[in-house]
PDB file of C-alpha atoms in Angstrom:
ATOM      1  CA  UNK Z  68       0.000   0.000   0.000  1.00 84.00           C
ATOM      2  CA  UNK Z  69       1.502   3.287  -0.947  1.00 90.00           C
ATOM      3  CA  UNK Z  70       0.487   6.745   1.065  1.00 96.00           C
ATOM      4  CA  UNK Z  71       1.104   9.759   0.107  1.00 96.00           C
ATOM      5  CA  UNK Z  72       0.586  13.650   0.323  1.00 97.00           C
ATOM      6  CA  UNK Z  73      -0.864  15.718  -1.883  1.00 97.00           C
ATOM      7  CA  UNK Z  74      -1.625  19.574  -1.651  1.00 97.00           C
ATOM      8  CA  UNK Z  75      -4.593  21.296  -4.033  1.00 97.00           C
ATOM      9  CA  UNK Z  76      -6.033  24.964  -4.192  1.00 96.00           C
ATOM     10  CA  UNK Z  77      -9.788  25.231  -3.287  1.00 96.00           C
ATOM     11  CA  UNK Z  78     -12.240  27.484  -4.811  1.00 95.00           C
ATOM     12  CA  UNK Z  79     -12.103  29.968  -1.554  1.00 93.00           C
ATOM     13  CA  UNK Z  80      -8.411  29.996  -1.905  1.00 93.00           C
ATOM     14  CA  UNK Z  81      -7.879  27.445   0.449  1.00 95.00           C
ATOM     15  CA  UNK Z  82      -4.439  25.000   0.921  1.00 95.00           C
ATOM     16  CA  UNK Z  83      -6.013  21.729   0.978  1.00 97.00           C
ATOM     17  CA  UNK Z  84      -3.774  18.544   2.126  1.00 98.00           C
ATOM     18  CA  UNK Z  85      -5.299  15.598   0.845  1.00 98.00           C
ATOM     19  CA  UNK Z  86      -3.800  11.627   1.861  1.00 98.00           C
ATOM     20  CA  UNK Z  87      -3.756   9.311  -0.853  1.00 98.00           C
ATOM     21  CA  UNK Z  88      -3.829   5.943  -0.243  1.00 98.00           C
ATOM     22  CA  UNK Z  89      -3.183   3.607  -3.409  1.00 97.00           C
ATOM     23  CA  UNK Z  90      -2.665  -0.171  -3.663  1.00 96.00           C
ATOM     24  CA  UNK Z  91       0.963  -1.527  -3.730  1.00 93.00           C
ATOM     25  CA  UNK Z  92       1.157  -2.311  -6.984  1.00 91.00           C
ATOM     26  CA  UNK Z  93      -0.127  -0.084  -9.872  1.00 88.00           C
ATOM     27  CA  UNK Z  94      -3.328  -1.066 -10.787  1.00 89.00           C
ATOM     28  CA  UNK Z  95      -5.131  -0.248 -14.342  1.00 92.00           C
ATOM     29  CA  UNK Z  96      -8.007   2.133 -14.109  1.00 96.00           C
ATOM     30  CA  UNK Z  97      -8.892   2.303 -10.582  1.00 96.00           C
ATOM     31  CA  UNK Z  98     -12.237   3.848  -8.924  1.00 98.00           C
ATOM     32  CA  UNK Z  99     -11.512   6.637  -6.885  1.00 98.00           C
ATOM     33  CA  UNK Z 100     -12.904   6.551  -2.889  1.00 98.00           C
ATOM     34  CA  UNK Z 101     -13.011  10.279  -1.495  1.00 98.00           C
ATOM     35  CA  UNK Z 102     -13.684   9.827   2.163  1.00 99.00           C
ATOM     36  CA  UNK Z 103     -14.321  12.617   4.171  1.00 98.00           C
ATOM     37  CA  UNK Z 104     -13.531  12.096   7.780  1.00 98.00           C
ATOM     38  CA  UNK Z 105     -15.262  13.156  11.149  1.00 97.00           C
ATOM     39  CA  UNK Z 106     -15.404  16.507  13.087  1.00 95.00           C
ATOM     40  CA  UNK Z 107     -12.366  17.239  14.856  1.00 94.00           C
ATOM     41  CA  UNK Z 108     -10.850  13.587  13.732  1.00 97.00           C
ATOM     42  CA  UNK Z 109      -7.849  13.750  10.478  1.00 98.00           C
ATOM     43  CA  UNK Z 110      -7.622  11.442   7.475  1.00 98.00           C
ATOM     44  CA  UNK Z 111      -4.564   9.131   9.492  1.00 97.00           C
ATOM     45  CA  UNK Z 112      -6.909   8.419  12.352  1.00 98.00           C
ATOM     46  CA  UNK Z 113      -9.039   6.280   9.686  1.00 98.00           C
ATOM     47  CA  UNK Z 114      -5.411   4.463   8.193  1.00 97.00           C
ATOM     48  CA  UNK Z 115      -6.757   1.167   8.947  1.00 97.00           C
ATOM     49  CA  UNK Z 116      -9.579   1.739   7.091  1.00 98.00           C
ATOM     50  CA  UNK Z 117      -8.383   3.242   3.946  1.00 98.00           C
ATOM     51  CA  UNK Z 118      -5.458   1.253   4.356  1.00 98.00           C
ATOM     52  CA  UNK Z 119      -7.574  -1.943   4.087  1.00 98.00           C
ATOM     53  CA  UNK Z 120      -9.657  -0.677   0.879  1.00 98.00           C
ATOM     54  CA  UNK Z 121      -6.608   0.529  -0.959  1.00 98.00           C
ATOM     55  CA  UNK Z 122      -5.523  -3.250  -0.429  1.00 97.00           C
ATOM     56  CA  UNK Z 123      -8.514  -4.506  -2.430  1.00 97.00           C
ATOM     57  CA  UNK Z 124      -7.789  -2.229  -5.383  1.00 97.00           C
ATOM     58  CA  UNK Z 125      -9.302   1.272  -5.029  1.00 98.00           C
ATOM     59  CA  UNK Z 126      -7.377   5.038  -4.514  1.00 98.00           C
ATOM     60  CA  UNK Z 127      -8.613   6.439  -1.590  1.00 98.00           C
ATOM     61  CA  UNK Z 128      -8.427  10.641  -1.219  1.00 98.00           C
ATOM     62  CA  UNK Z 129      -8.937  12.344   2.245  1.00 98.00           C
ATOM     63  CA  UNK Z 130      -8.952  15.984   2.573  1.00 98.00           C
ATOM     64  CA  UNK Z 131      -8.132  17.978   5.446  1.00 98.00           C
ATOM     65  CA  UNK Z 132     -11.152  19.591   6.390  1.00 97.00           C
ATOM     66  CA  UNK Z 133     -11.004  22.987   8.335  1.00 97.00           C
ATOM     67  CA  UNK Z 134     -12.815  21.487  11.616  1.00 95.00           C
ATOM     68  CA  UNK Z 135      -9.889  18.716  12.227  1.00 96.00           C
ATOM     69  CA  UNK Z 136      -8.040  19.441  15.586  1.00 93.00           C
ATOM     70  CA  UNK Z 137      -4.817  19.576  13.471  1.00 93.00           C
ATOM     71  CA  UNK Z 138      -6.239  22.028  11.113  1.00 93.00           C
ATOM     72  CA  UNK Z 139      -3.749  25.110  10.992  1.00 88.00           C
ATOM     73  CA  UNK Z 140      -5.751  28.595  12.065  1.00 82.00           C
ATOM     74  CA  UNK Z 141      -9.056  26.734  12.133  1.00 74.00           C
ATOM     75  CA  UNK Z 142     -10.666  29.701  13.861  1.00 81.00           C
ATOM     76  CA  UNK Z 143     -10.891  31.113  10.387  1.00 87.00           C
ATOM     77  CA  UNK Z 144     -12.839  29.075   8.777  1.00 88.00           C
ATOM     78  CA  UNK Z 145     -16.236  29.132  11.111  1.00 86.00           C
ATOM     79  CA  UNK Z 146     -18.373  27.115   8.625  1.00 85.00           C
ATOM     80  CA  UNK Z 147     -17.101  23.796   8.552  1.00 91.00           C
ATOM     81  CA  UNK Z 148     -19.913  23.101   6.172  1.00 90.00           C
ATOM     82  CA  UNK Z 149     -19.213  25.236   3.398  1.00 91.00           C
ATOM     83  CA  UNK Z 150     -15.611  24.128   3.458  1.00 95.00           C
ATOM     84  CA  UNK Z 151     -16.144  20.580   3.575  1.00 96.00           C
ATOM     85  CA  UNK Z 152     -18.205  20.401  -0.039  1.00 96.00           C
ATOM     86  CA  UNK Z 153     -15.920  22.611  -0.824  1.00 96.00           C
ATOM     87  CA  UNK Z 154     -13.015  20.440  -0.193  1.00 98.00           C
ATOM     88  CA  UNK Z 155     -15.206  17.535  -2.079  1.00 98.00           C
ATOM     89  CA  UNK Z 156     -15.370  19.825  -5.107  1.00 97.00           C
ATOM     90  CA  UNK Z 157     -11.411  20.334  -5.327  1.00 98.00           C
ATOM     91  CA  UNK Z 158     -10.872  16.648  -4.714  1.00 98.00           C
ATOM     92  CA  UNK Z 159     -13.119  15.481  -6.942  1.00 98.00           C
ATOM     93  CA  UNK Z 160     -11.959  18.592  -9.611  1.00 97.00           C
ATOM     94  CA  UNK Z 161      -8.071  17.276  -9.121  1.00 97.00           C
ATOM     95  CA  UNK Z 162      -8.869  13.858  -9.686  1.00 97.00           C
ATOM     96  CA  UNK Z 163     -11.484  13.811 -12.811  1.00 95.00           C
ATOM     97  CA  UNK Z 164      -9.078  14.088 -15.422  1.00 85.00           C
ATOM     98  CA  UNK Z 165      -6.363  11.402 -13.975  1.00 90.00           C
ATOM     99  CA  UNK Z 166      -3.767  11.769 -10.857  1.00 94.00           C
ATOM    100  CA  UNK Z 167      -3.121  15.394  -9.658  1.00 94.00           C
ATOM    101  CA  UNK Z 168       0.534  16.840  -9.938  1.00 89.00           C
ATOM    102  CA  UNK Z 169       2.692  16.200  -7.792  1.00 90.00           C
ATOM    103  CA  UNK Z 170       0.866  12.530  -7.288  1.00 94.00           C
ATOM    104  CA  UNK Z 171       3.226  10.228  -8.074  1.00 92.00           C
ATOM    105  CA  UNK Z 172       1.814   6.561  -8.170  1.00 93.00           C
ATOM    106  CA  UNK Z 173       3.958   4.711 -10.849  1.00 91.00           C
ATOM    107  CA  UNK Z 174       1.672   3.492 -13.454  1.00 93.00           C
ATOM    108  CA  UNK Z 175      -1.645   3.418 -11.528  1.00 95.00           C
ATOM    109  CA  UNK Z 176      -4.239   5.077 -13.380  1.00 96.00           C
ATOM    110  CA  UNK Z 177      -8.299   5.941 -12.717  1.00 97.00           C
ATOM    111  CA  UNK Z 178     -11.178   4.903 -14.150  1.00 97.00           C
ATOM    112  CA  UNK Z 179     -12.902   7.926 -13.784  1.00 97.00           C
ATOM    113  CA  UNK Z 180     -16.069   6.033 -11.265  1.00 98.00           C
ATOM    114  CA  UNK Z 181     -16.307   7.556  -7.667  1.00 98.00           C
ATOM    115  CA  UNK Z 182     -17.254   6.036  -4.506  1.00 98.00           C
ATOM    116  CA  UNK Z 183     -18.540   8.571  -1.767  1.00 98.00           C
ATOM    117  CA  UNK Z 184     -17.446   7.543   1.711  1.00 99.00           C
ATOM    118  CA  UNK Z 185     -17.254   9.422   5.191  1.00 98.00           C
ATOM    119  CA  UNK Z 186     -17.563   8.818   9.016  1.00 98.00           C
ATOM    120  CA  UNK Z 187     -19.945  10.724  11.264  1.00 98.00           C
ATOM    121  CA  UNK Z 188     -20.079  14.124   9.550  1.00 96.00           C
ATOM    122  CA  UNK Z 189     -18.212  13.107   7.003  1.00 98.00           C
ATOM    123  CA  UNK Z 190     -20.709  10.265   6.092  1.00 98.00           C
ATOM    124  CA  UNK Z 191     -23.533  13.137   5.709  1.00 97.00           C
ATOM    125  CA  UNK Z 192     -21.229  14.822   3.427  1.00 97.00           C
ATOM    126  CA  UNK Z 193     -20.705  11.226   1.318  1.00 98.00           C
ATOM    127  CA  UNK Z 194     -24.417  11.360   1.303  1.00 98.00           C
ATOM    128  CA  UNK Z 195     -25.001  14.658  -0.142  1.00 97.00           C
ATOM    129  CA  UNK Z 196     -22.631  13.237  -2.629  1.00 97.00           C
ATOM    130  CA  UNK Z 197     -24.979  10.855  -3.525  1.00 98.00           C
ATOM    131  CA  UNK Z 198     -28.183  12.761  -4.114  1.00 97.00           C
ATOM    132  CA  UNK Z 199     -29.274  13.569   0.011  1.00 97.00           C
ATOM    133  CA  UNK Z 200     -30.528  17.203   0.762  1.00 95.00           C
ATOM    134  CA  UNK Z 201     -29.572  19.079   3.498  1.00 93.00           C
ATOM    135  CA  UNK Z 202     -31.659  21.236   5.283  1.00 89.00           C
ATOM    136  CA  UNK Z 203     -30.299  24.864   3.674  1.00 86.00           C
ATOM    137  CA  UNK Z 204     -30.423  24.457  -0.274  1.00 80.00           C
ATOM    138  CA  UNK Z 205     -26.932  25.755  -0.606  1.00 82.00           C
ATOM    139  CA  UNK Z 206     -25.798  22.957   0.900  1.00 86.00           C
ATOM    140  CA  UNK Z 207     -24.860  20.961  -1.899  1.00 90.00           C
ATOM    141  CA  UNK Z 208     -22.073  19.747  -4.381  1.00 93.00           C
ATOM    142  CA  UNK Z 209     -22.852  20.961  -7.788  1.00 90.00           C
ATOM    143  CA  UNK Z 210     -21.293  19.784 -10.276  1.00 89.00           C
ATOM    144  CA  UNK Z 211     -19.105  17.373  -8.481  1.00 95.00           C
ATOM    145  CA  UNK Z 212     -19.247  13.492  -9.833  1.00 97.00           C
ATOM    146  CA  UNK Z 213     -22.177  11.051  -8.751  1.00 97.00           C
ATOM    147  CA  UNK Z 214     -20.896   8.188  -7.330  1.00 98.00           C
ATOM    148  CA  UNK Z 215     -21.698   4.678  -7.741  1.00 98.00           C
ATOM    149  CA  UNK Z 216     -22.208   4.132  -4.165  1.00 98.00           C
ATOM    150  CA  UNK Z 217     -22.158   5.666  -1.327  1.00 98.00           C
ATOM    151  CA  UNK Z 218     -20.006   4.173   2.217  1.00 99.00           C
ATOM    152  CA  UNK Z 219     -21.702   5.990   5.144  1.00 98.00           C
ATOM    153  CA  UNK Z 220     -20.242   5.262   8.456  1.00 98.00           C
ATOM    154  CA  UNK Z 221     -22.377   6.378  11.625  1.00 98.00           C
ATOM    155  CA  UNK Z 222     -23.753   9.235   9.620  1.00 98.00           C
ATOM    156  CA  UNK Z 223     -26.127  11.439  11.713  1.00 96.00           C
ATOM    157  CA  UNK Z 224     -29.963  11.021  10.909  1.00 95.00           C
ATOM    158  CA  UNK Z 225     -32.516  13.300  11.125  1.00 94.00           C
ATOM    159  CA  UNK Z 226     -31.410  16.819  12.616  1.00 92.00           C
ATOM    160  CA  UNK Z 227     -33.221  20.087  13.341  1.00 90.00           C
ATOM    161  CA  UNK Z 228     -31.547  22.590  10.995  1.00 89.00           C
ATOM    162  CA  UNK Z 229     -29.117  20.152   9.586  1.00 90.00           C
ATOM    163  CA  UNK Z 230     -31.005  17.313   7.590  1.00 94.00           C
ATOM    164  CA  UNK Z 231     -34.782  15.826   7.376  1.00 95.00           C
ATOM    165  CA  UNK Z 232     -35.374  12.045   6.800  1.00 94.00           C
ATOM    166  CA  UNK Z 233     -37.567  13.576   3.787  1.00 95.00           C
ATOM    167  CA  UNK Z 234     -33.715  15.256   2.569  1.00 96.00           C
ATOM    168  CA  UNK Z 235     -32.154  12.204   3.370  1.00 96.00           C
ATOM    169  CA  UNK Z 236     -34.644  10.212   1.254  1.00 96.00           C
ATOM    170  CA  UNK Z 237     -33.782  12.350  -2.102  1.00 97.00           C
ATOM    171  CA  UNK Z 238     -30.563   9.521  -1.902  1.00 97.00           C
ATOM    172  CA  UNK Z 239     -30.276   8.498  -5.519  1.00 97.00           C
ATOM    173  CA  UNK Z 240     -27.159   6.262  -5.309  1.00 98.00           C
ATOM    174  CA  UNK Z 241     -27.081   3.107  -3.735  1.00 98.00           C
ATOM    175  CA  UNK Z 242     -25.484   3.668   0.064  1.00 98.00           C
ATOM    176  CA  UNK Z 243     -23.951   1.429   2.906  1.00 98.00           C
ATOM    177  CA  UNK Z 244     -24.856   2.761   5.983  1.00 98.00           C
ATOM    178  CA  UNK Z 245     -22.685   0.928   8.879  1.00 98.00           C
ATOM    179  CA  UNK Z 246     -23.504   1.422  12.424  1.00 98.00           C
ATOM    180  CA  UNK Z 247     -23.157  -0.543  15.831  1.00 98.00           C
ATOM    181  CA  UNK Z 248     -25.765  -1.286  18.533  1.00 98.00           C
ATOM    182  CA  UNK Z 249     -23.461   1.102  21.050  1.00 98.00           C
ATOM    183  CA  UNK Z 250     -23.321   4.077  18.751  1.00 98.00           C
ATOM    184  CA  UNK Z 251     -24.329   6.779  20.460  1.00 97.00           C
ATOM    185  CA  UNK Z 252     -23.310  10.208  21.450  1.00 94.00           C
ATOM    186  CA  UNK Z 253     -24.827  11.148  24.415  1.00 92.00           C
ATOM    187  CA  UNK Z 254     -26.826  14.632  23.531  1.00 88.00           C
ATOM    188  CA  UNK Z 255     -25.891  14.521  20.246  1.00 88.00           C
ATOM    189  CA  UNK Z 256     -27.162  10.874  18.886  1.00 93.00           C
ATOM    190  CA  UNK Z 257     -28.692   9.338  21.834  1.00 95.00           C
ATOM    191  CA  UNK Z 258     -30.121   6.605  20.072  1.00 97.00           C
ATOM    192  CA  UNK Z 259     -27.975   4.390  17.927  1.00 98.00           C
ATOM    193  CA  UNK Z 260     -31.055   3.789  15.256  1.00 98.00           C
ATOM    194  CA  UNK Z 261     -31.022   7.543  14.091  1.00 97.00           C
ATOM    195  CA  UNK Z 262     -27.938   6.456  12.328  1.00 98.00           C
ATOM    196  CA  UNK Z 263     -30.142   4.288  10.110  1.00 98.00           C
ATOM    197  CA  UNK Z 264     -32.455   7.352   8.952  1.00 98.00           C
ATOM    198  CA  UNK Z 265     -30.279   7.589   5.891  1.00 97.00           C
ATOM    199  CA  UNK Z 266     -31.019   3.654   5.205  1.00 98.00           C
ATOM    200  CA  UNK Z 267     -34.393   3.625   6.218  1.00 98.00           C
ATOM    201  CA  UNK Z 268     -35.829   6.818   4.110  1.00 98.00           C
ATOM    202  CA  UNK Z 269     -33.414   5.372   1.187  1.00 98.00           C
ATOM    203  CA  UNK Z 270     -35.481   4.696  -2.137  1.00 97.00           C
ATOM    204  CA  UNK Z 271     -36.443   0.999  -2.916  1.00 96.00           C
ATOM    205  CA  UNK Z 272     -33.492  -0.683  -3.624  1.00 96.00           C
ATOM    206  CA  UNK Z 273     -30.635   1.805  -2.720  1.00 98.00           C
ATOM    207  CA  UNK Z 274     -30.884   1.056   1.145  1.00 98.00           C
ATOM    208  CA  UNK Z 275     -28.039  -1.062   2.358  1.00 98.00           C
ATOM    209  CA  UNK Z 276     -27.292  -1.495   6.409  1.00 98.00           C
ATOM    210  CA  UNK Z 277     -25.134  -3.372   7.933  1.00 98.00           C
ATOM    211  CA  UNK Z 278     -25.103  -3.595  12.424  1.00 98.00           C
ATOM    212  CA  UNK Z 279     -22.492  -4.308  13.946  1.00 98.00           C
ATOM    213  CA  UNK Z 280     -22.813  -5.666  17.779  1.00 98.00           C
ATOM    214  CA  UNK Z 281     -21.597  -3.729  20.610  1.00 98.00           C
ATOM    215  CA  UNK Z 282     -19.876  -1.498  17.794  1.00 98.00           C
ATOM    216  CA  UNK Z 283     -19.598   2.235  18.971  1.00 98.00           C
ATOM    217  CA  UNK Z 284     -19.523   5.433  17.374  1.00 98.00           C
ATOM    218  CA  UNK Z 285     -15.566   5.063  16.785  1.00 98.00           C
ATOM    219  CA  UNK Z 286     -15.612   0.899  16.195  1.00 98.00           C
ATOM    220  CA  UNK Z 287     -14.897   0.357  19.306  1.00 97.00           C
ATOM    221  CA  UNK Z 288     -11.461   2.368  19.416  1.00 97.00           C
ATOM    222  CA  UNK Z 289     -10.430   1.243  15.377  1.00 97.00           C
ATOM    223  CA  UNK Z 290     -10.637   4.672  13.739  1.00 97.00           C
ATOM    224  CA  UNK Z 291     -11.799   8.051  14.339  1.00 96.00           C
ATOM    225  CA  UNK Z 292     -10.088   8.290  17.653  1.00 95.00           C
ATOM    226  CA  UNK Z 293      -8.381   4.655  17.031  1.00 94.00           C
ATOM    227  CA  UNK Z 294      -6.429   3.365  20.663  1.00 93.00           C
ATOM    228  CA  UNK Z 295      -3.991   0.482  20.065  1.00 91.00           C
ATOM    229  CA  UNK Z 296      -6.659  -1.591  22.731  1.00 91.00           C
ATOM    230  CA  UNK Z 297      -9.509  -1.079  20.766  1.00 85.00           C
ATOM    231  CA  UNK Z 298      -8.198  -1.726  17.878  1.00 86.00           C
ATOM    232  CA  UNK Z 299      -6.653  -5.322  19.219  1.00 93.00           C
ATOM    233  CA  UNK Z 300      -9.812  -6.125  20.498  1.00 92.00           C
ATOM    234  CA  UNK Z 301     -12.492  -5.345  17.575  1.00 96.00           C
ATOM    235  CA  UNK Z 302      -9.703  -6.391  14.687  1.00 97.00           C
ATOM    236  CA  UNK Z 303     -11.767  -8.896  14.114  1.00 97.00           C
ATOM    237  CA  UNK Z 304     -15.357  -6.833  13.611  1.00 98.00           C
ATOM    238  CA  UNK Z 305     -12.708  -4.023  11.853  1.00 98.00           C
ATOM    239  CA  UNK Z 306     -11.718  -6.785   8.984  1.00 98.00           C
ATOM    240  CA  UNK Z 307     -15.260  -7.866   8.743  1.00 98.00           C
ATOM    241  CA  UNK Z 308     -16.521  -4.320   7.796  1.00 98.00           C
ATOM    242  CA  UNK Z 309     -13.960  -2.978   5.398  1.00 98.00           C
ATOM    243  CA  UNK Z 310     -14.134  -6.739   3.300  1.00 98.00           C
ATOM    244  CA  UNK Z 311     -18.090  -5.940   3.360  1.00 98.00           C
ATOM    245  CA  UNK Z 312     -17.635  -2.201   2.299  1.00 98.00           C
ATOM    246  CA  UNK Z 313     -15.183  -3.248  -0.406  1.00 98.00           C
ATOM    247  CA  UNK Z 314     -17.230  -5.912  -1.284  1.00 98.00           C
ATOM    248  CA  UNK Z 315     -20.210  -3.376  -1.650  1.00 98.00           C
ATOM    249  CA  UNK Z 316     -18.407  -1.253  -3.819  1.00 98.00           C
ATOM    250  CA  UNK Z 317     -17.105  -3.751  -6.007  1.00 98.00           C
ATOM    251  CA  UNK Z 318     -20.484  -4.889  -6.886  1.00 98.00           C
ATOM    252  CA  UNK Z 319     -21.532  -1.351  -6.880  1.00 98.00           C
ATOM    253  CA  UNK Z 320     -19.242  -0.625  -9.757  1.00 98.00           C
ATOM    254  CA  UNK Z 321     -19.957  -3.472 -11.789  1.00 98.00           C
ATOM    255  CA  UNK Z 322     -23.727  -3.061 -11.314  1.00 97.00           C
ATOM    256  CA  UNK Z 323     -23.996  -6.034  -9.107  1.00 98.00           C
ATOM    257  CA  UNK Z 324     -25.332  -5.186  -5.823  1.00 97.00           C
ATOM    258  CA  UNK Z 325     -27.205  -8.025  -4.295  1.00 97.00           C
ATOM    259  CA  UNK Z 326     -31.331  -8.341  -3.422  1.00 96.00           C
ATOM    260  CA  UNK Z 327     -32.514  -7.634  -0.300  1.00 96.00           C
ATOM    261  CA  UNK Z 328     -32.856 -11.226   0.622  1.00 96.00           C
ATOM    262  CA  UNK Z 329     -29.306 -11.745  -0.880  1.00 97.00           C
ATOM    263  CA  UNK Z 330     -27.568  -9.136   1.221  1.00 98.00           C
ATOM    264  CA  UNK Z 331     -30.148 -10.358   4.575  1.00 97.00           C
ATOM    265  CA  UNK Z 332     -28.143 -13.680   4.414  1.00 97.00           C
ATOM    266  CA  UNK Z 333     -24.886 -12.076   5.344  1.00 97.00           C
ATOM    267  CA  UNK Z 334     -26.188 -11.507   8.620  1.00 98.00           C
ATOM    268  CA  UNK Z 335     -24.844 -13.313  11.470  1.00 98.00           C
ATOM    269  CA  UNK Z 336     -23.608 -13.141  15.547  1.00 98.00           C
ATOM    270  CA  UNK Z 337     -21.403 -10.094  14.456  1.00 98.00           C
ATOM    271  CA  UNK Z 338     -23.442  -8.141  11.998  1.00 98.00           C
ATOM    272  CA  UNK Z 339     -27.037  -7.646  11.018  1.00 98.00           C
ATOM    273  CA  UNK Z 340     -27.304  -6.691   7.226  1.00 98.00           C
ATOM    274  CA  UNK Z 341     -30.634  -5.129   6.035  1.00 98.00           C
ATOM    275  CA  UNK Z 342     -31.752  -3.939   2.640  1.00 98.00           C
ATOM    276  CA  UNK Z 343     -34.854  -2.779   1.353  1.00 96.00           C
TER     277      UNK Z 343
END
């Protein structure tokens, strides 16, 4: 797996870092994953994650947004919101016609198909991405790429000034929303099934959930604000959901995404998965 550092220019005259994460070897015509990570968090406290997906083949691109604890002078940049789509839009800009300058991963090249992903607040920007409303019209992307699918992790549901499940519901990408039956935030998300507003307003056939047991709002300690203990002790739950959300974009890609009854079979001890 190769990682790297790449610097862009936003449209509000912005520096923007953005990690790259690429598989080992160069791979022909690659879909691009743009994750956008949580509030506060930074792309490296997700490495596990986007680690484990550039292993199955994809390149992964993780801006910097302005509400990170690590972001320089972040005082300056009061609305995270504004910055964060438009962080997407340079990504997604730098990355349409090939590999940005400056990007140097050997013969690797991009097949010009996006995958939307994000964690927490990041996952409602991934959804937004993929056709969701948010509650002030502005809010929105443009004329960034669609995805093919959409990899929302503990996105927030339903939210007075912030989202409806109606805006939620105007999803027209298929989306992975990934939760645990501990994720919860006490006065923020007190109960862990407002996570799957995203899934449950979903049009037929684009809702995909999988629940993870005793998962929190940070997998149990393996990214977000990872801890070397958590991340021993859930490696197991950790593989299981990045080989599912790989999996899920893979078939998203090649216009393969399994029935509802299909994808209900995957359920077991660990996970419940739920489509409708």
């Amino acid at each position: 797996m190769r990682r790297q550092t790449v610097t862009l220019a936003t449209e509000d005259a912005r520096t923007l870092a953005v990690t790259v994460y690429a598989p080992e070897a160069a791979c022909e015509a690659c879909a691009l994953v743009i994750f956008s990570h949580g509030n506060f968090a930074t792309p490296e406290r997700y490495d596990r994650v986007l680690r484990a997906w550039a292993a199955q083949g994809f390149v992964v691109a993780a801006p910097l947004h302005t509400d990170s604890e690590e972001y320089p002078e972040p005082d300056k940049y009061p609305d995270s919101r504004a910055t964060r789509l438009a962080d997407w839009r340079a990504v997604d800009a730098a990355f349409a016609p090939g590999l940005p300058e400056g990007l140097d991963l050997g013969a690797t090249t991009l097949s010009g198909k996006v995958i939307a992903a994000g964690h927490s607040y990041g996952a409602l920007i991934a959804l937004v991405a993929g056709g969701a409303t948010l509650a002030d019209p502005a809010w929105t992307l443009g004329t960034a790429r669609a995805p093919e699918a959409v990899i929302a992790l503990s996105p927030p549901g339903e939210m007075k000034g912030l989202a409806t499940r109606e805006g939620l519901g105007a999803l027209r990408h298929p989306a992975l929303v990934v939760t645990g039956t501990s994720d919860v935030l006490p006065g923020f998300i007190d109960d862990w099934h407002q996570h799957l507003d995203a899934y449950e307003a979903a049009p037929q056939g684009l809702g995909y959930a999988l629940v993870f047991a005793d998962m929190n709002h940070y997998f149990n300690g393996s990214f977000g604000r990872p801890s070397e203990d958590g991340t021993r002790k859930a490696a197991d739950a950790l593989a299981r959901m990045t080989r599912e959300t790989g999996d899920f974009m893979r078939a998203a890609l090649a216009g393969a995404l399994p029935g509802s009854r299909i994808w209900a079979q995957r359920s077991d001890a660990m996970a419940e998965a739920r489509a409708h």
